[in-house]
XYZ file of C-alpha atoms in Angstrom:
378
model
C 42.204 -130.108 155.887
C 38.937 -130.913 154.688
C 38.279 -130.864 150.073
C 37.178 -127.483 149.035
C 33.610 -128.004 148.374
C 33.931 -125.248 145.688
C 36.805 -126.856 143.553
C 34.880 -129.031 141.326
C 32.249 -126.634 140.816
C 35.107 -124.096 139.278
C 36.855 -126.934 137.496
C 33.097 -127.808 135.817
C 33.014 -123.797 135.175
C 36.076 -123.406 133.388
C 36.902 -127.091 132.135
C 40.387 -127.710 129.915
C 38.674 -127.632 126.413
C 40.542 -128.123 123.267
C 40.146 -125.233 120.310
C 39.317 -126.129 116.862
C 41.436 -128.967 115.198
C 42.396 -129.956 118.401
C 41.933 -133.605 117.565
C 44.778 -133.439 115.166
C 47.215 -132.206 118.012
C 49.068 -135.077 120.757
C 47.413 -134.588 124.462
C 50.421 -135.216 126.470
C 48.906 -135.427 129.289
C 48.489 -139.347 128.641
C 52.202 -139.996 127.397
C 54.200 -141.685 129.994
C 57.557 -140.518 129.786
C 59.397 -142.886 126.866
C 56.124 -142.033 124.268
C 56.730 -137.467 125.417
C 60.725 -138.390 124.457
C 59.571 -139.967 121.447
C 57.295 -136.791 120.823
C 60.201 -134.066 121.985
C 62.498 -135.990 119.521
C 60.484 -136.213 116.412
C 60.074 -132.278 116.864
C 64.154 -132.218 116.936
C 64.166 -131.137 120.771
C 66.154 -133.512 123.650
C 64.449 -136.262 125.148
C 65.293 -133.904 128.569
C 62.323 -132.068 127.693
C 59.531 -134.923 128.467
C 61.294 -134.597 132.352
C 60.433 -131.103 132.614
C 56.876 -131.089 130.678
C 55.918 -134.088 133.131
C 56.321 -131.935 136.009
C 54.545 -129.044 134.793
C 51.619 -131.230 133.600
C 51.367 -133.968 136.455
C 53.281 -132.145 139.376
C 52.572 -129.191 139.418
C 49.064 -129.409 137.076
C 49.653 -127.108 134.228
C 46.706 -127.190 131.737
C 48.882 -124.676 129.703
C 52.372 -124.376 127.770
C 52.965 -120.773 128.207
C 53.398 -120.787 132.154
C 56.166 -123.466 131.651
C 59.066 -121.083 131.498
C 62.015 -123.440 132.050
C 61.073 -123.860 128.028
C 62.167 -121.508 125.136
C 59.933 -119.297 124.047
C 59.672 -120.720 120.502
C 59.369 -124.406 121.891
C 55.957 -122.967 124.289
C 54.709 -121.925 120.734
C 55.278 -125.028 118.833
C 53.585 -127.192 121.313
C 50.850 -125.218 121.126
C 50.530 -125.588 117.566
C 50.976 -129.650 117.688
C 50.028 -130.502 121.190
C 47.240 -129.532 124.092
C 46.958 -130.656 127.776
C 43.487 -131.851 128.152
C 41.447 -133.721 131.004
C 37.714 -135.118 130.564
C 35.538 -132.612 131.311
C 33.620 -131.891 134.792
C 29.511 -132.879 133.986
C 28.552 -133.346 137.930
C 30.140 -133.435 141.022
C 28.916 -135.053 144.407
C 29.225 -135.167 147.697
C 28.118 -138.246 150.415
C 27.302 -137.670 153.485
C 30.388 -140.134 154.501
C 32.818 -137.613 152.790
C 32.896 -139.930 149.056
C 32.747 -138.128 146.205
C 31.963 -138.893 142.416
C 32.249 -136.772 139.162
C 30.394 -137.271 136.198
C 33.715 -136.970 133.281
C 32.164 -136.276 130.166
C 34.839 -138.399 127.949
C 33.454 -137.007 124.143
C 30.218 -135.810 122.895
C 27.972 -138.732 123.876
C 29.690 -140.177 126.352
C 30.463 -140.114 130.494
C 31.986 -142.088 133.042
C 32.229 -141.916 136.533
C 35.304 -141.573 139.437
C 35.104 -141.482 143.098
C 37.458 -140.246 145.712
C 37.383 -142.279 149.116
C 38.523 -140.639 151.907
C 39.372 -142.798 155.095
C 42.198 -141.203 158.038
C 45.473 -140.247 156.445
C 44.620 -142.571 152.962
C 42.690 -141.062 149.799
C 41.575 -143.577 147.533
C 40.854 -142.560 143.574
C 38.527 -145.077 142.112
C 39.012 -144.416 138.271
C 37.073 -146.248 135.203
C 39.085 -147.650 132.298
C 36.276 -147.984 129.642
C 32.769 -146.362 128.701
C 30.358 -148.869 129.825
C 31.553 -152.438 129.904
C 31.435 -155.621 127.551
C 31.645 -158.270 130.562
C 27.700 -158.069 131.707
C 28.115 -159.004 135.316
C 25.228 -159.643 136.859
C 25.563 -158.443 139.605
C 27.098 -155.045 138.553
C 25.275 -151.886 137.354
C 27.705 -150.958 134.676
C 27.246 -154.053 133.302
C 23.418 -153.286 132.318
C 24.724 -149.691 130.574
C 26.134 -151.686 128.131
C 29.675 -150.978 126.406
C 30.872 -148.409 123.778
C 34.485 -147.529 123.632
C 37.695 -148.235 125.050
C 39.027 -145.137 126.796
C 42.777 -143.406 126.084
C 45.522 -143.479 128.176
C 44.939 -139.072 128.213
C 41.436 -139.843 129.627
C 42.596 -142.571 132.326
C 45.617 -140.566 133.781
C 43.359 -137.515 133.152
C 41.184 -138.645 135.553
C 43.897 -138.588 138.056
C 45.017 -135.200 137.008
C 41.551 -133.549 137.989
C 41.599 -135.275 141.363
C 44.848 -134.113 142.677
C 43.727 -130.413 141.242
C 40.029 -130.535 142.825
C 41.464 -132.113 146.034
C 42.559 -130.655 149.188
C 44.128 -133.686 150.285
C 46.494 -136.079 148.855
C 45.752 -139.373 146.357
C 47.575 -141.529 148.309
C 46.164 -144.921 146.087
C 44.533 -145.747 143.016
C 42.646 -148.669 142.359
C 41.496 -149.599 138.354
C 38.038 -150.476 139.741
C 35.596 -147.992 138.086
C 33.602 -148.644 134.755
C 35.433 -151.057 133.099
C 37.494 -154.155 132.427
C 40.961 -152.821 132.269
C 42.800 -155.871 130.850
C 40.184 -155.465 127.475
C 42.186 -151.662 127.229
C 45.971 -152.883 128.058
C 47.920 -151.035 126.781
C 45.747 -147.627 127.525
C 45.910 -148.390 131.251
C 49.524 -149.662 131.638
C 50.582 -146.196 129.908
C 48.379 -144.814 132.687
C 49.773 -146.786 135.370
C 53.425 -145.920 134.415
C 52.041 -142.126 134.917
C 50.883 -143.204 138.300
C 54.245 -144.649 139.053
C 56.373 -142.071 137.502
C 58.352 -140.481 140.207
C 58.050 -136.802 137.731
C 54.199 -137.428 137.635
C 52.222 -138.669 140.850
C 55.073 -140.975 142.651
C 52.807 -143.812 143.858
C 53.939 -147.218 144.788
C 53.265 -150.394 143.175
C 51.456 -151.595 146.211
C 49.289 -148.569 146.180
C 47.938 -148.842 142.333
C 45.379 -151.758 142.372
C 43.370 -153.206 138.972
C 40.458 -155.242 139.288
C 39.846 -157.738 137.027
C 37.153 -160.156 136.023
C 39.748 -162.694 135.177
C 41.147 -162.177 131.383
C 43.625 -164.803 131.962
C 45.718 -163.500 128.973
C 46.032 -160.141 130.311
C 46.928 -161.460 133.769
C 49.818 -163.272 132.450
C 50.632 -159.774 130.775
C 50.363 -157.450 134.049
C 52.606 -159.568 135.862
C 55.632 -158.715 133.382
C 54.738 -155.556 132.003
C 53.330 -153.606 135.200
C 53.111 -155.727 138.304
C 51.072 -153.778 140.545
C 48.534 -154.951 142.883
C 46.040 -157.108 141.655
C 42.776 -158.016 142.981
C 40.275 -160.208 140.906
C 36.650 -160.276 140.914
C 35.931 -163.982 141.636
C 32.353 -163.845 143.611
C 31.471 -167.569 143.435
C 33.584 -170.909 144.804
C 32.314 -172.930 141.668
C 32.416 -173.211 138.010
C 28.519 -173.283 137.375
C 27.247 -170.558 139.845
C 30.173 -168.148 138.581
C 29.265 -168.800 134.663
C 25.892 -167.344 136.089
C 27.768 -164.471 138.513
C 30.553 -163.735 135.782
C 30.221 -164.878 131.830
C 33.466 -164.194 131.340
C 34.024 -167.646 133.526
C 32.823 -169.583 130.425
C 36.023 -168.518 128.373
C 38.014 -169.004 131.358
C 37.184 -171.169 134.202
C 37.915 -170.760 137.599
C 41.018 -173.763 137.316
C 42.411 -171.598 134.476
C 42.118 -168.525 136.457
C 43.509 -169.287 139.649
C 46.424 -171.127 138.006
C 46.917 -167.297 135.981
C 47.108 -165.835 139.808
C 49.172 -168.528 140.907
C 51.915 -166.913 137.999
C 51.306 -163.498 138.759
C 52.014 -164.315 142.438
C 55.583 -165.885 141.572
C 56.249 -162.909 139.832
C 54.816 -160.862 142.537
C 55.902 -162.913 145.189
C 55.881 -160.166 148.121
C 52.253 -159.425 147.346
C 48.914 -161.311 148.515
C 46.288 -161.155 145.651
C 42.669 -160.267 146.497
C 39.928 -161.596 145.574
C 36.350 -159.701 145.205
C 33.383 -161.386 146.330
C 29.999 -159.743 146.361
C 27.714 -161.103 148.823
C 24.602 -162.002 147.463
C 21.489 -163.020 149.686
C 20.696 -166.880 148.840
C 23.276 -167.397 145.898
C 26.677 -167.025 147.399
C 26.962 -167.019 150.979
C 25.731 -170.411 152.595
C 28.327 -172.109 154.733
C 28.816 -174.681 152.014
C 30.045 -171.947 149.544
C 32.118 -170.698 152.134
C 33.962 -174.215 152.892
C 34.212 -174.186 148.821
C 35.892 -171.313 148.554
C 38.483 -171.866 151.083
C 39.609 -175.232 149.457
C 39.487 -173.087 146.315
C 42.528 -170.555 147.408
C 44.385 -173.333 149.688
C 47.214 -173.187 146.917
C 47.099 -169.173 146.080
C 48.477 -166.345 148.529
C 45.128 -164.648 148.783
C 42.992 -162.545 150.590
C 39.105 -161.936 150.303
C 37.623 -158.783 150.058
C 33.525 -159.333 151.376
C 31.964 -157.211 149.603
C 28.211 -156.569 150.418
C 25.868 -156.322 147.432
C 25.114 -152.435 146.683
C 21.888 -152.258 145.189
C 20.637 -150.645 141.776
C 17.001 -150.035 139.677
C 16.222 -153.434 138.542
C 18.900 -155.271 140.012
C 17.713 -158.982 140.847
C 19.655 -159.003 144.039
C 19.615 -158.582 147.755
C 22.351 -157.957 149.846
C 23.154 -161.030 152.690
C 22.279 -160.070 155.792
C 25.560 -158.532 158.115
C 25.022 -161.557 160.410
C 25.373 -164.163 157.269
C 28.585 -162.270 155.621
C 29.795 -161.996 159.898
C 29.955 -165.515 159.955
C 31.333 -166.238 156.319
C 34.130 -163.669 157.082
C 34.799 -165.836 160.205
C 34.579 -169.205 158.093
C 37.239 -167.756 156.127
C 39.618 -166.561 158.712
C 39.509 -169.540 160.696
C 40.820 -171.444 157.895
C 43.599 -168.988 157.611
C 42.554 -166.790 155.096
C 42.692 -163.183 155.624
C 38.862 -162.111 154.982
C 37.912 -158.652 155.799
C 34.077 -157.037 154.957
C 34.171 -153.792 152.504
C 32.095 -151.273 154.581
C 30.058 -149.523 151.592
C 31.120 -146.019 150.804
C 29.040 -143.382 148.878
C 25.994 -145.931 148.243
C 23.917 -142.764 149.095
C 25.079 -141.229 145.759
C 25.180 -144.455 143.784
C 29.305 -144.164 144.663
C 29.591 -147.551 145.819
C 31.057 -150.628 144.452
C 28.826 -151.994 141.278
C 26.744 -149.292 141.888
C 28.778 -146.521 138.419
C 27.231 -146.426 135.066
C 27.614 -142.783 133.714
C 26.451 -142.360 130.432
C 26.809 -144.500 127.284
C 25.081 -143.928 124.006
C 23.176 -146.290 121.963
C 25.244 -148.462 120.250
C 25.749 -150.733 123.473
C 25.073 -154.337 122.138
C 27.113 -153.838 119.251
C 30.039 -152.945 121.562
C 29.595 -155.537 124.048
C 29.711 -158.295 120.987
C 32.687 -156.215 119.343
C 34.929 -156.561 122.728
C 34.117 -160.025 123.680
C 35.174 -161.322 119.801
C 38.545 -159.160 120.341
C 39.114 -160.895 123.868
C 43.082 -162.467 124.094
C-alpha cells in the first residue's frame, strides 16, 4: 500500500508539543528500557511498568499517558506531571518523484535537521541524523559546509523513528545512522537510540538491519563493537593517506593504518558481518584505475565491501560526479579482485534527499561548534 500523502501534512498540523515547564519533565520517549525502570523506580512504581509504557509509546505510538489504560489512574496523572512523550516537530515534508521522502524536524527554536525514508520492493529504509550540523567538514559533503551546533538527545534520535512509523503506510524495515551527523562524536545519545531500535517492546529490528556510518573515530569504533555491535559501514572515499587528509580531515587524527586496523577489531567481534566501506566518486580525484588497484590492496586483510557511491551535487560544491562509465569499470576493478563492490543508485537527489546532499538548518554559532567537537574528540 502506497504512504498516505496526507500523513505528514497532519502530523506538521498538530505536532507533539510540550506545555509550559516542559523542559523540567523526562521525555521517555528516548529512554531505552533499563534508564524508564530507573525512572518507574525512583517514582516508587515496578520496573514492570517501563515494559508496558514502551509499547504504548514505540508500538503502538502513544503521544499521550491518559489512553494507556493498563496504568492506574493516579500513575497516568503523575507522569503527566513529571514526564511528556515528545518527537521533533514536522517543519516540511517532501516527496521525490522516485517515492523518497525527507522531513524538515525542527529539533529546538533555532534549529532543524533532516530524515529520509527510502522505499525500494518489500524494504523501507529510515535515514536518520544524529547531530545538528556536523564538526567533521567533509569536503565532499553538504552538511559539512552548514557547520555544527549541538549534539542531539537520544528523545530526538529515536524520535525521529517514532514519526516515521506514525506518518508511514508501510513498514521501517532498516535504519541506517547516516543523516546529519557523526554519530560516534554523540555515543552514548545514539547507542540509547539504537537499543530502542533493537528493543523487541519498541521497533524489533535486527542488528544487521541498524547501520551507522562513520568517518572513522577510531575510539568510538573500538566502543560500538562491545557496547552495540550493529552494522557498520565507514566513510573511507580515498585509497591513500594524503588524498583522504584532503577528502576527510578527520584522517589527520587517525590515519587510514589506524583505521582499518579499528575495523579489523570490530570485525572479530562481529565476525558474521562484512563491513562497508563508503566511497564517493569524485570526477578526477578518486576514481583512476590506479586508485582503484590502491584500494583493493588497502582491504586485502579486512572483510569488506564497497559501497560506490556517485557524487550528489550541492550550491558551491567543488565537485563533479565520475562519469557512470568510469565508476562501471572501478566497480568491476573491484570485483574482479574479489571484493564485493556494488554502485549506490542516487535516491531523492531531486529534493536534495540524496547522500551528502542534508543540511537542514543550523544557527550561527557554527565555527565555534565545529572547534568545540573536534577538541572533545576520544
Amino acid at each position: 500500500m502506497p504512504p498516505r500523502a496526507d500523513t505528514a501534512n497532519r502530523l506538521r498540523e498538530r505536532p507533539v508539543r510540550c506545555s509550559a515547564g516542559a523542559a523540567e519533565r523526562a521525555n521517555l520517549i528516548g529512554f531505552a528500557r533499563p534508564r524508564l525502570e530507573s525512572f518507574f523506580e525512583s517514582l516508587g512504581e515496578r520496573p514492570f511498568r517501563a515494559r508496558q509504557v514502551l509499547k504504548w509509546v514505540h508500538a503502538r505510538g502513544a503521544s499521550e499517558f491518559e489512553p494507556m489504560t493498563d496504568l492506574g489512574r493516579s500513575l497516568r496523572a503523575r507522569l503527566g506531571e513529571v514526564a511528556e512523550i515528545r518527537a521533533p516537530e514536522v517543519e516540511d515534508h517532501r516527496v521525490s518523484a522516485d517515492g523518497t521522502r525527507k522531513w524538515l524536524l525542527r529539533v529546538d527554536s533555532g534549529n532543524c535537521v533532516e530524515m529520509v525514508f527510502i522505499p525500494e520492493g518489500h524494504r523501507g529504509t529510515l535515514c536518520v541524523s544524529s547531530q545538528v550540523g556536523c564538526p567533521l567538514d567533509c569536503a565532499f559533503c553538504s552538511t559539512a559546509q552548514q557547520g555544527f551546533n549541538r549534539n542531539l538527545t537520544a528523545a530526538e534520535i529515536a524520535g525521529q523513528v517514532w514519526l516515521a512509523v506514525r506518518a508511514l503506510d508501510r513498514p521501517v524495515t532498516n535504519v541506517v545512522l547516516m543523516g546529519m551527523g557523526e554519530p560516534l562524536l554523540n555515543f552514548d545519545a545514539v547507542t540509547e537510540a539504537i537499543d530502542l531500535m533493537l528493543e523487541d517492546l519498541a521497533y524489533g529490528l535486527a542488528r544487521r538491519r541498524v547501520t551507522l556510518s562513520t568517518a572513522g573515530l577510531v575510539p568510538g569504533i573500538d566502543r560500538l563493537a562491545h557496547r552495540a555491535p550493529v552494522s557498520l559501514a565507514v566513510s573511507l572515499h580515498a585509497p591513500d593517506d594524503a588524498l583522504r587528509d584532503r577528502l576527510v580531515p578527520l584522517n589527520r587524527k587517525y590515519p587510514i593504518a589506524e583505521l582499518l586496523a579499528a575495523c579489523r577489531r570490530f570485525a572479530a567481534v562481529n565476525p558474521k558481518q562484512k563491513i562497508t566501506f563508503e566511497y564517493v566518486m569524485l570526477d578526477g580525484v578518486n576514481d583512476s584505475p590506479a586508485h582503484a588497484r590502491a584500494l583493493i590492496e588497502r582491504l586485502g586483510t579486512v572483510p569488506a565491501k564497497v559501497n560506490l557511491i556517485p557524487f550528489n551535487p550541492f550550491p558551491g560544491a567543488p565537485f563533479r560526479r565520475s562519469p557512470q562509465a568510469v565508476i562501471d569499470a572501478f566497480r568491476e576493478r573491484l570485483n574482479g579482485a574479489g571484493i564485493v563492490a556494488i554502485t549506490r543508485r542516487p535516491r531523492g537527489d531531486d529534493i536534495d534527499a540524496a547522500c551528502g546532499q542534508l543540511a537542514g538548518e543550523v544557527v550561527a554559532r557554527a565555527a565555534r561548534g565545529r572547534r568545540s567537537a573536534l577538541a572533545a574528540m576520544q
